[in-house]
Coordinates of C-alpha atoms and ligand atoms in Angstrom, one line a residue:
Chain A
M1 CA 112.4 127.9 73.5
T2 CA 108.3 128.2 73.3
P3 CA 106.7 125.0 73.1
T4 CA 104.5 124.1 69.6
L5 CA 101.2 123.0 71.0
F6 CA 101.9 119.7 70.7
Q7 CA 104.5 119.4 73.0
Y8 CA 102.4 121.8 74.9
L9 CA 99.6 119.2 76.0
T10 CA 102.4 116.1 76.0
I11 CA 103.8 118.4 78.7
S12 CA 100.5 119.5 80.4
L13 CA 99.5 115.8 80.0
L14 CA 102.6 114.8 81.9
Q15 CA 102.3 117.5 84.8
I16 CA 98.2 116.4 85.2
I17 CA 99.6 112.7 85.7
V18 CA 102.0 113.7 87.8
I19 CA 99.8 115.8 89.8
L20 CA 96.8 113.7 90.1
G21 CA 99.3 110.8 91.4
F22 CA 100.4 112.6 94.1
V23 CA 97.4 113.2 95.2
M24 CA 95.9 109.6 94.4
T25 CA 98.3 108.2 96.7
L26 CA 98.4 110.7 99.3
V27 CA 95.0 110.0 99.9
P28 CA 94.9 106.8 101.4
L29 CA 98.2 107.5 102.8
L30 CA 96.1 109.9 104.6
T31 CA 93.4 107.6 105.5
F32 CA 96.2 105.6 106.8
A33 CA 97.6 108.9 109.3
E34 CA 93.9 109.7 110.7
R35 CA 94.1 105.9 112.2
K36 CA 97.9 106.4 113.5
V37 CA 97.4 110.3 114.3
I38 CA 94.1 109.1 116.1
A39 CA 95.3 106.3 118.1
Y40 CA 98.5 107.9 119.9
V41 CA 96.1 111.0 120.6
Q42 CA 94.9 108.4 122.4
V43 CA 97.0 106.6 124.1
R44 CA 96.2 103.9 121.6
L45 CA 98.7 101.9 119.0
G46 CA 95.8 101.7 115.8
A47 CA 95.8 99.4 112.8
T48 CA 99.2 97.2 113.7
R49 CA 98.6 94.1 111.3
V50 CA 96.1 93.2 108.5
A51 CA 93.6 90.7 109.0
G52 CA 92.5 87.6 107.3
G53 CA 94.8 85.2 105.6
L54 CA 95.4 86.0 101.9
W55 CA 96.8 82.8 99.6
G56 CA 96.5 80.0 102.3
A57 CA 94.7 79.8 105.4
Q58 CA 95.4 81.6 108.7
R59 CA 95.7 79.2 112.1
G60 CA 97.9 80.1 115.2
R61 CA 99.4 83.2 116.1
T62 CA 98.7 86.0 113.4
H63 CA 102.8 86.5 112.7
Q64 CA 103.5 83.5 112.2
S65 CA 100.9 82.4 109.4
R66 CA 102.4 81.1 106.4
T67 CA 100.1 83.3 104.2
L68 CA 100.9 86.6 102.2
T69 CA 99.2 88.4 105.3
G70 CA 100.8 86.3 107.7
G71 CA 104.8 86.9 106.0
L72 CA 103.7 90.9 106.4
N73 CA 102.4 90.5 110.0
G74 CA 105.6 89.2 111.0
L75 CA 107.7 91.9 108.9
M76 CA 105.7 94.4 110.9
W77 CA 106.1 92.3 114.2
F78 CA 109.7 93.1 113.6
L79 CA 109.6 97.0 112.9
G80 CA 107.5 96.8 116.1
R81 CA 110.9 97.1 118.2
V82 CA 112.2 99.2 116.1
P83 CA 111.9 103.0 117.6
V84 CA 111.5 104.7 114.5
F85 CA 109.8 102.3 111.8
S86 CA 106.7 101.3 113.9
I87 CA 105.1 104.1 113.2
L88 CA 104.9 101.7 109.4
R89 CA 103.5 99.1 111.6
G90 CA 99.8 98.0 110.0
L91 CA 100.8 100.2 106.7
P92 CA 99.6 96.8 104.4
M93 CA 96.4 97.8 106.2
F94 CA 95.2 101.1 103.6
I95 CA 95.7 98.9 100.0
A96 CA 93.3 96.7 102.8
D97 CA 91.3 99.5 103.2
A98 CA 91.5 100.2 99.2
L99 CA 90.5 96.3 97.7
K100 CA 87.4 96.5 100.2
L101 CA 86.0 99.0 98.9
L102 CA 86.4 98.3 95.5
T103 CA 85.2 95.5 95.8
K104 CA 82.5 96.1 97.7
E105 CA 78.3 95.3 96.4
D106 CA 77.4 98.6 94.7
I107 CA 74.2 99.4 95.6
V108 CA 71.6 102.4 94.0
P109 CA 68.3 102.3 96.4
T110 CA 65.5 101.0 94.7
D111 CA 63.6 105.0 94.9
A112 CA 66.7 106.6 94.4
D113 CA 66.5 109.1 91.4
K114 CA 69.4 106.7 89.4
A115 CA 71.0 109.6 87.2
V116 CA 71.8 111.8 90.0
F117 CA 72.5 109.3 92.2
V118 CA 75.3 108.4 90.4
L119 CA 76.0 111.7 89.1
S120 CA 77.1 113.3 92.4
P121 CA 79.4 111.3 93.8
A122 CA 81.2 111.7 90.7
L123 CA 80.0 115.9 91.1
A124 CA 82.0 115.8 94.1
M125 CA 85.4 114.6 93.1
V126 CA 85.6 116.7 89.7
A127 CA 85.4 119.2 91.9
A128 CA 87.4 118.6 94.1
F129 CA 90.3 117.5 92.2
T130 CA 89.7 120.3 88.6
V131 CA 91.0 122.4 92.1
F132 CA 94.5 121.5 91.9
A133 CA 94.8 122.8 87.8
A134 CA 95.2 126.7 89.6
I135 CA 97.3 125.9 92.2
S136 CA 101.0 125.9 92.4
F137 CA 103.5 123.7 93.9
A138 CA 106.4 125.0 92.7
P139 CA 106.7 128.8 91.6
G140 CA 108.9 128.6 88.7
A141 CA 109.4 125.2 86.5
L142 CA 110.3 122.0 89.0
F143 CA 113.5 120.8 86.4
Y144 CA 114.4 120.7 82.2
F145 CA 114.0 118.2 80.5
P146 CA 117.3 117.2 79.4
A147 CA 118.7 118.6 76.3
K148 CA 118.6 115.1 74.4
F149 CA 115.3 113.5 75.8
P150 CA 113.4 113.3 72.4
F151 CA 110.4 114.8 71.6
L152 CA 110.8 117.2 74.9
G153 CA 114.5 118.4 75.2
G154 CA 114.5 121.7 76.9
L155 CA 111.9 122.4 77.7
P156 CA 110.6 123.6 81.4
F157 CA 108.2 120.8 83.5
N158 CA 106.9 123.3 85.4
G159 CA 105.7 122.8 89.3
F160 CA 102.4 124.4 88.4
L161 CA 99.2 123.4 85.3
T162 CA 98.7 126.6 84.5
D163 CA 99.2 129.9 85.8
L164 CA 95.9 131.5 85.3
N165 CA 95.5 135.5 86.4
V166 CA 92.6 134.6 88.4
G167 CA 93.6 131.6 90.2
L168 CA 91.7 132.4 93.3
L169 CA 87.8 132.7 92.1
F170 CA 88.6 129.7 90.0
I171 CA 89.6 127.9 93.0
L172 CA 86.8 129.1 95.5
G173 CA 84.2 128.8 92.7
V174 CA 85.2 125.5 91.5
A175 CA 85.7 124.2 94.4
S176 CA 82.3 125.5 95.9
V177 CA 80.0 123.3 92.5
G178 CA 81.6 120.8 95.8
V179 CA 78.2 120.7 97.6
Y180 CA 76.4 120.4 95.1
G181 CA 77.8 116.6 95.1
I182 CA 77.0 116.1 98.3
V183 CA 73.2 118.4 98.4
L184 CA 72.2 116.1 95.2
G185 CA 73.5 113.0 96.7
A186 CA 71.2 113.3 99.5
W187 CA 68.5 114.6 98.0
A188 CA 68.6 111.8 95.3
S189 CA 69.7 108.8 97.9
N190 CA 65.6 109.2 98.9
S191 CA 65.9 109.0 102.5
K192 CA 65.4 110.8 105.1
Y193 CA 68.9 111.0 106.7
P194 CA 71.1 111.9 103.6
L195 CA 68.4 114.5 102.6
L196 CA 69.1 116.1 107.1
G197 CA 72.8 115.5 106.2
G198 CA 72.7 117.3 103.0
L199 CA 70.5 120.2 104.1
R200 CA 73.1 120.7 106.8
S201 CA 75.8 120.4 104.7
A202 CA 74.4 123.5 102.4
A203 CA 73.2 125.4 104.8
Q204 CA 77.0 124.5 106.8
I205 CA 78.6 124.9 103.5
V206 CA 76.9 128.3 102.5
S207 CA 77.9 130.1 105.1
Y208 CA 81.0 129.4 105.8
E209 CA 82.0 130.4 102.2
V210 CA 80.9 134.1 103.5
P211 CA 84.3 134.2 106.2
L212 CA 86.8 131.8 104.0
T213 CA 86.5 134.5 101.3
L214 CA 86.8 137.7 103.0
S215 CA 89.7 135.8 104.7
L216 CA 91.7 134.7 101.8
L217 CA 90.6 138.9 100.2
V218 CA 93.3 140.1 103.2
P219 CA 96.1 138.5 100.9
V220 CA 94.6 139.8 97.3
V221 CA 93.9 143.6 98.9
L222 CA 97.6 143.4 100.2
T223 CA 99.4 142.1 97.4
G224 CA 96.7 143.2 94.7
S225 CA 96.4 140.7 92.6
L226 CA 94.7 137.3 91.8
N227 CA 96.9 135.0 90.5
F228 CA 98.9 132.2 92.7
N229 CA 102.0 132.4 92.3
E230 CA 102.4 136.0 92.6
M231 CA 99.9 136.3 95.7
S232 CA 102.3 133.4 97.4
T233 CA 105.9 135.3 96.8
R234 CA 104.2 138.6 97.4
M235 CA 103.1 137.5 100.9
A236 CA 106.1 135.6 102.0
V237 CA 109.1 138.5 100.6
D238 CA 107.5 141.7 100.2
V239 CA 109.6 143.7 102.2
P240 CA 107.2 146.5 103.2
A241 CA 107.7 150.2 103.0
N242 CA 108.1 150.8 107.1
G243 CA 108.5 148.9 110.1
L244 CA 105.5 149.2 111.2
V245 CA 103.6 147.9 108.2
G246 CA 105.2 144.5 108.1
I247 CA 104.5 144.0 112.0
G248 CA 100.9 145.3 111.2
R249 CA 101.1 142.6 108.2
T250 CA 103.1 139.6 110.1
L251 CA 100.1 139.9 113.0
L252 CA 97.3 140.4 110.1
M253 CA 98.6 137.0 108.4
F254 CA 99.0 135.2 112.1
V255 CA 95.3 135.9 113.0
G256 CA 93.6 135.2 109.5
F257 CA 96.1 132.2 109.8
F258 CA 94.1 130.5 111.7
V259 CA 90.7 132.0 111.2
Y260 CA 91.4 130.5 107.7
T261 CA 91.8 127.3 108.8
T262 CA 88.5 127.1 111.1
C263 CA 87.4 128.1 107.6
G264 CA 88.5 125.7 106.0
F265 CA 87.2 123.1 108.7
A266 CA 83.9 123.6 108.1
E267 CA 84.4 124.1 104.7
T268 CA 85.4 120.4 104.0
N269 CA 82.9 119.1 106.8
R270 CA 85.4 117.6 108.9
T271 CA 85.8 117.6 113.2
P272 CA 85.0 119.5 114.7
F273 CA 82.2 121.0 111.8
D274 CA 81.3 117.1 110.9
L275 CA 77.9 117.9 111.3
A276 CA 76.9 116.6 107.3
E277 CA 77.9 113.1 109.0
A278 CA 77.2 113.4 112.3
E279 CA 76.9 109.4 113.1
N280 CA 75.1 109.8 116.6
E281 CA 71.7 112.1 115.2
L282 CA 72.1 111.0 110.9
V283 CA 73.7 107.3 110.4
A284 CA 76.1 108.7 108.4
G285 CA 74.7 111.9 107.0
F286 CA 74.9 112.9 103.3
H287 CA 76.7 109.7 102.8
T288 CA 73.9 107.0 103.9
E289 CA 73.0 105.4 101.4
Y290 CA 76.2 104.8 99.3
S291 CA 78.5 102.3 99.0
G292 CA 81.4 100.7 97.4
M293 CA 82.7 102.6 94.5
K294 CA 80.6 105.4 95.1
F295 CA 81.3 105.7 99.0
S296 CA 85.1 106.3 98.0
F297 CA 84.6 109.4 95.8
Y298 CA 82.8 110.8 98.0
F299 CA 86.1 110.0 100.6
L300 CA 89.1 110.8 98.2
S301 CA 87.0 114.0 97.8
E302 CA 86.6 115.0 101.2
Y303 CA 90.4 114.5 101.6
A304 CA 91.2 116.5 98.4
S305 CA 89.9 119.1 99.3
M306 CA 91.7 119.0 102.7
I307 CA 95.0 119.3 100.9
T308 CA 93.4 122.0 98.8
V309 CA 92.5 124.0 102.4
S310 CA 96.4 123.0 103.5
A311 CA 97.8 123.8 100.3
L312 CA 96.0 127.5 100.3
A313 CA 96.6 127.8 103.6
A314 CA 100.2 127.4 103.2
A315 CA 100.4 129.5 100.4
F316 CA 98.7 132.5 101.7
F317 CA 99.6 132.0 105.4
L318 CA 102.8 130.0 105.5
G319 CA 104.7 131.4 103.5
G320 CA 104.4 129.2 100.6
H321 CA 107.5 128.2 98.8
Y322 CA 109.6 129.7 101.2
L323 CA 111.0 128.8 104.4
M324 CA 109.3 131.3 107.0
P325 CA 105.5 131.7 107.5
F326 CA 104.1 134.9 108.6
G327 CA 105.5 136.6 105.6
L328 CA 109.0 136.7 107.8
Q329 CA 110.9 135.0 104.5
H330 CA 112.1 138.9 104.1
V331 CA 113.7 139.2 107.9
W332 CA 115.5 135.2 107.3
N333 CA 116.5 137.2 104.3
H334 CA 117.9 140.4 105.0
F335 CA 120.5 137.8 107.4
F336 CA 121.0 135.1 105.7
Q337 CA 120.8 136.0 102.1
H338 CA 124.3 136.4 101.4
S339 CA 125.9 133.5 104.0
S340 CA 129.3 132.0 103.0
N341 CA 126.6 128.9 104.0
A342 CA 126.0 127.2 101.5
F343 CA 122.5 125.4 103.1
L344 CA 121.4 129.4 104.4
A345 CA 121.7 130.8 101.2
W346 CA 119.7 127.9 100.1
T347 CA 116.6 128.3 102.4
C348 CA 116.5 131.8 101.2
M349 CA 115.4 130.6 97.7
P350 CA 112.5 129.1 96.8
S351 CA 112.1 125.2 97.1
I352 CA 108.7 122.8 96.4
L353 CA 110.1 121.2 99.0
W354 CA 109.2 123.5 101.8
F355 CA 105.8 123.7 100.2
L356 CA 105.1 119.9 100.3
L357 CA 106.5 120.4 104.6
K358 CA 103.8 123.1 105.3
I359 CA 101.0 120.6 103.4
F360 CA 101.8 117.8 105.1
F361 CA 102.3 119.6 108.6
L362 CA 98.3 121.5 108.2
L363 CA 97.2 117.8 107.1
F364 CA 98.7 116.8 110.4
C365 CA 96.8 119.8 112.3
F366 CA 93.0 118.2 110.7
L367 CA 94.1 115.3 112.1
W368 CA 95.5 116.5 115.7
V369 CA 92.1 118.4 115.4
R370 CA 89.6 115.9 115.2
A371 CA 90.9 113.9 117.8
T372 CA 91.4 117.1 120.0
V373 CA 87.9 119.2 119.5
P374 CA 84.5 117.1 119.7
R375 CA 82.1 118.6 117.2
Y376 CA 80.0 122.1 117.6
R377 CA 76.3 121.6 118.0
Y378 CA 74.6 123.0 115.2
D379 CA 73.4 126.1 116.4
Q380 CA 76.7 126.9 117.8
L381 CA 77.9 126.2 114.7
M382 CA 76.0 129.0 112.6
N383 CA 77.1 131.0 115.7
V384 CA 80.8 130.3 115.0
G385 CA 80.2 131.1 111.3
W386 CA 77.7 134.3 111.4
K387 CA 78.7 136.2 114.9
F388 CA 82.4 135.4 115.8
L389 CA 84.2 134.7 112.6
I390 CA 82.4 136.6 109.3
P391 CA 82.5 140.2 111.8
Y392 CA 86.6 138.8 112.5
T393 CA 87.6 138.3 108.8
L394 CA 85.3 142.0 108.5
V395 CA 87.9 143.8 111.1
M396 CA 91.1 142.1 109.2
F397 CA 90.0 143.1 105.8
V398 CA 89.1 146.4 107.2
I399 CA 92.8 146.5 109.1
A400 CA 94.8 144.8 105.7
A401 CA 93.1 148.3 103.7
L402 CA 94.8 150.1 105.8
L403 CA 97.7 148.6 105.4
R404 CA 97.8 148.6 102.0
Y405 CA 97.0 152.4 101.8
A406 CA 99.6 153.0 104.3
A407 CA 101.9 150.9 102.4
Chain B
M1 CA 84.6 141.2 132.8
T2 CA 87.7 141.6 130.2
S3 CA 89.0 138.2 129.9
S4 CA 86.2 136.2 129.8
L5 CA 85.8 139.0 126.9
L6 CA 89.5 137.3 125.6
R7 CA 88.0 133.8 126.4
T8 CA 85.0 134.3 123.8
L9 CA 87.5 135.7 121.1
I10 CA 90.3 133.6 121.4
P11 CA 89.8 130.3 122.0
F12 CA 92.2 129.3 124.3
D13 CA 90.1 125.9 125.9
I14 CA 90.9 124.5 122.2
Y15 CA 95.2 125.4 122.5
G16 CA 95.0 123.7 126.1
G17 CA 93.4 121.3 124.4
M18 CA 95.7 121.0 121.5
K19 CA 98.5 121.4 124.3
L20 CA 97.7 117.9 125.9
T21 CA 96.9 115.5 123.1
G22 CA 99.9 117.1 121.0
K23 CA 101.7 115.9 124.3
Y24 CA 100.0 112.4 124.2
F25 CA 101.1 112.5 120.0
G26 CA 105.0 112.6 121.1
K27 CA 105.2 110.5 123.9
V28 CA 103.6 107.6 122.4
L29 CA 105.3 108.5 118.8
R30 CA 108.7 108.3 120.4
Q31 CA 107.8 104.9 122.5
A32 CA 105.2 103.2 120.3
N33 CA 107.9 100.0 120.0
R34 CA 108.0 97.5 122.5
G35 CA 110.5 98.8 124.7
A36 CA 111.3 98.9 128.2
K37 CA 109.1 101.5 128.6
R38 CA 105.6 102.4 127.1
T39 CA 103.7 104.9 127.4
H40 CA 100.6 103.7 125.0
I41 CA 98.0 101.3 127.3
V42 CA 97.6 98.5 124.5
V43 CA 98.6 94.9 125.2
E44 CA 99.3 93.4 121.7
Y45 CA 97.2 90.4 122.7
P46 CA 97.7 87.6 120.7
E47 CA 102.0 87.9 120.6
V48 CA 102.0 88.9 124.1
P49 CA 100.8 87.8 127.0
T50 CA 98.1 90.0 129.8
T51 CA 98.3 89.7 132.9
L52 CA 95.0 89.6 134.6
M53 CA 93.5 91.0 137.5
P54 CA 93.6 88.7 140.6
R55 CA 89.9 89.0 140.8
F56 CA 89.5 88.1 137.2
R57 CA 86.6 86.2 136.7
G58 CA 87.2 83.3 133.8
R59 CA 85.6 80.0 133.5
L60 CA 84.3 77.7 135.7
Q61 CA 86.1 75.4 137.5
M62 CA 87.0 72.4 140.3
I63 CA 89.3 72.0 143.0
K64 CA 90.9 69.1 144.5
D65 CA 92.5 68.6 147.6
E66 CA 95.6 67.8 148.8
Q67 CA 94.6 64.2 148.6
G68 CA 93.3 64.5 145.1
E69 CA 90.1 63.8 146.2
V70 CA 87.0 66.1 144.9
K71 CA 86.0 69.4 147.7
C72 CA 82.5 69.4 146.5
V73 CA 80.9 67.8 149.0
C74 CA 77.0 67.7 147.6
C75 CA 75.5 70.9 149.6
L76 CA 73.9 72.1 145.9
A77 CA 74.5 75.7 147.3
C78 CA 75.8 76.6 143.4
E79 CA 73.3 74.9 142.1
K80 CA 70.5 76.8 144.2
I81 CA 71.9 80.6 144.0
C82 CA 73.2 80.4 140.1
P83 CA 71.2 82.6 138.4
T84 CA 71.1 81.0 134.9
Q85 CA 70.8 77.3 136.2
V86 CA 73.8 75.9 133.9
I87 CA 74.9 74.0 137.3
T88 CA 73.7 70.1 138.0
I89 CA 74.4 67.8 140.7
E90 CA 74.0 64.3 141.7
K91 CA 74.1 63.3 144.9
G92 CA 76.4 59.9 145.4
K93 CA 78.4 57.8 147.1
K94 CA 81.5 57.1 147.3
E95 CA 83.6 54.4 149.6
G96 CA 86.0 55.4 151.9
R97 CA 84.6 58.7 151.9
K98 CA 82.2 60.4 154.5
T99 CA 81.0 63.6 152.9
P100 CA 78.7 63.0 149.8
F101 CA 80.6 62.2 146.5
P102 CA 78.9 64.4 143.2
V103 CA 78.3 61.4 140.9
R104 CA 77.9 64.0 138.2
Y105 CA 78.7 67.9 138.6
D106 CA 77.9 69.1 134.6
F107 CA 78.1 72.3 133.9
E108 CA 77.2 74.5 130.6
M109 CA 78.7 77.3 130.2
E110 CA 77.1 78.5 126.5
R111 CA 74.7 80.2 129.6
C112 CA 77.0 80.9 132.1
I113 CA 77.0 84.8 132.4
F114 CA 80.5 84.4 135.2
C115 CA 78.9 86.3 137.9
E116 CA 80.9 83.9 140.5
F117 CA 77.7 84.1 142.6
C118 CA 78.4 79.6 142.9
V119 CA 82.3 80.8 144.1
E120 CA 80.7 82.7 146.7
S121 CA 77.9 80.3 148.0
C122 CA 80.1 77.7 148.1
G123 CA 81.6 77.2 151.7
F124 CA 84.0 74.8 151.1
D125 CA 86.0 76.6 148.1
S126 CA 85.7 73.4 146.0
I127 CA 85.3 76.2 143.2
I128 CA 86.9 79.4 141.7
L129 CA 86.5 80.9 138.1
N130 CA 89.8 80.0 136.3
H131 CA 92.2 83.0 134.8
Q132 CA 90.9 81.3 131.4
F133 CA 89.2 83.9 128.4
E134 CA 89.7 82.5 125.3
L135 CA 86.4 80.3 125.3
A136 CA 84.7 80.7 122.3
A137 CA 84.6 77.3 120.6
Y138 CA 83.7 75.5 117.1
D139 CA 81.1 73.0 118.8
R140 CA 77.8 73.4 121.2
E141 CA 79.8 70.1 123.2
D142 CA 82.5 71.8 123.8
F143 CA 80.8 74.6 126.0
S144 CA 79.4 71.6 127.8
H145 CA 81.7 70.2 130.7
A146 CA 81.6 67.6 132.8
M147 CA 83.5 65.5 135.9
E148 CA 83.9 62.8 133.0
G149 CA 82.6 61.2 130.2
G150 CA 82.6 62.7 126.5
F151 CA 82.6 66.7 127.6
Q152 CA 85.1 68.4 129.0
N153 CA 86.9 68.4 131.6
M154 CA 85.6 70.5 134.6
F155 CA 89.5 70.3 136.0
D156 CA 91.5 70.5 132.6
T157 CA 91.6 74.2 130.5
T158 CA 89.8 74.1 127.0
P159 CA 91.9 73.3 124.5
V160 CA 91.0 75.9 122.4
G161 CA 92.7 78.5 125.0
H162 CA 96.1 78.5 123.1
Y163 CA 97.2 81.8 125.6
S164 CA 95.8 82.2 128.7
V165 CA 96.5 80.0 131.2
A166 CA 94.2 78.4 134.3
S167 CA 95.5 78.5 137.7
D168 CA 94.8 76.9 140.3
D169 CA 95.4 79.9 143.0
Ligands
LIG1 S1 79.3 82.3 137.2 FE1 77.3 82.8 137.3 S2 76.1 82.0 135.8 FE2 77.7 81.2 136.0 S3 77.6 79.3 136.9 FE3 78.0 80.4 138.6 S4 76.3 81.1 139.5 FE4 75.9 80.1 137.2
LIG2 S1 78.3 75.2 146.7 FE1 80.4 74.4 147.0 S2 80.1 72.2 147.8 FE2 77.9 72.4 147.9 S3 77.4 71.8 145.4 FE3 78.6 73.5 144.5 S4 81.1 73.3 144.9 FE4 79.8 71.8 145.7

């Protein structure tokens, strides 16, 4: 059943709302997770209560005062005794964070280039969010509208927005626009720290774009496609003609995963490559002059691109919508496809669950690395990019071509 | 040669660091509740009272002996040694007491740096720095301590201290 144009547009709108809602809720949760993960790694507890007294004066112990925040603190104080849920203490803090950013005064420096200053955070955010148009969260339809559903009955609700045949090119191209947001914002601030941060960021992102794209060429060469869905499916379940090629492919994907994530860290300006906002040298880097909502646009775009990088790594290297990473799914399928155990048979099927789990794990890795690896010096950063990652990826590319030839 | 090349090509050090931090993350994640056994080093301060180290230097406090008599004999050693000069003593007499008696012993905490020189210089063990650390106040007068009068008492705790205790030991 093919939808009419109007039905198609309605479904697309719903999908956009769902995907944007997913990303927009994930980002604040991620900031909370960042606090907690880094605190736990440093043997601390992180945020465990909400400060201040909303609706009423705060007095006495924080969890006993008769205010909204006091009540929340009391609840969280109780949660502290429950082993698993004690992680959730301090969760309302992310609402407080959002409220703080929303109500903060928005300062535009006097000598700033006003138009560019206002537009560049929007540019960064649009670039970071448009990428989700080509990422597919589930390979096929997520669910079908029930037949009785008004107007949309019987139509599929897909796990992706568009099934572009050049999806990867689209993602890489649009994601690269984000650097304009950073550089233009830095330049428009008319201040030296942002300018230095922006220049660094430009050099860094342009350098790391090369190995990032080269490492993504490995799945392109192996699958012979640029379509996101097709690539991730074929990387996961393609059965190579002979065993040696399969082993080589798995090893290649294993190494490629690490190389790609390293480049991804640099692309998203995350530690250990967050030289654009090196606090001890550049105050806060390119967003020094930004405050309030404009700052949170940069913030949102950084976290959204973290999700993008995780999604790409999960799709092309960790098996995408299938359970097993590194193209091992065909081995798994070989053993369990015709298993009588319903659960084991189900694990051979693609599911949005595996994909989301992999994304969450990779996002956790982002925070884990931030808590572990110190920031690189600038020349070290360039050395890692040009002297190690580009030769690595070139070698990987040649091996991928040989494997393709052998298969 | 080979091993150094290998170390350059494969970041073993990062792997080691990640293993260490991952270990701590797992430990704290399992014991983040207020159980008997806990890994994290955080004391949830306002709710949970802390145990202070015996040599913790809190607010200056005067001690009385067994008869309830002020031990200070007005040798003025503490007043002289205090680097910020926040102690003011006035020598006086009290009937039935052989040694001089401090008529006035003022201590202005707002400038005290809690160096404990005064306590060390006192040969009569008549003052200590107690274990009180919640010393913030809304009024400047609340930082002035004296033996009597309108000021905070040198023998008692400050009223703002809800959670920390003054001790005589
Ligand atoms: S602790 Fe130091 S600064 Fe404070 S009263 Fe004693 S000698 Fe003076
Ligand atoms: S050093 Fe001791 S005895 Fe001497 S004046 Fe100070 S408190 Fe009194």
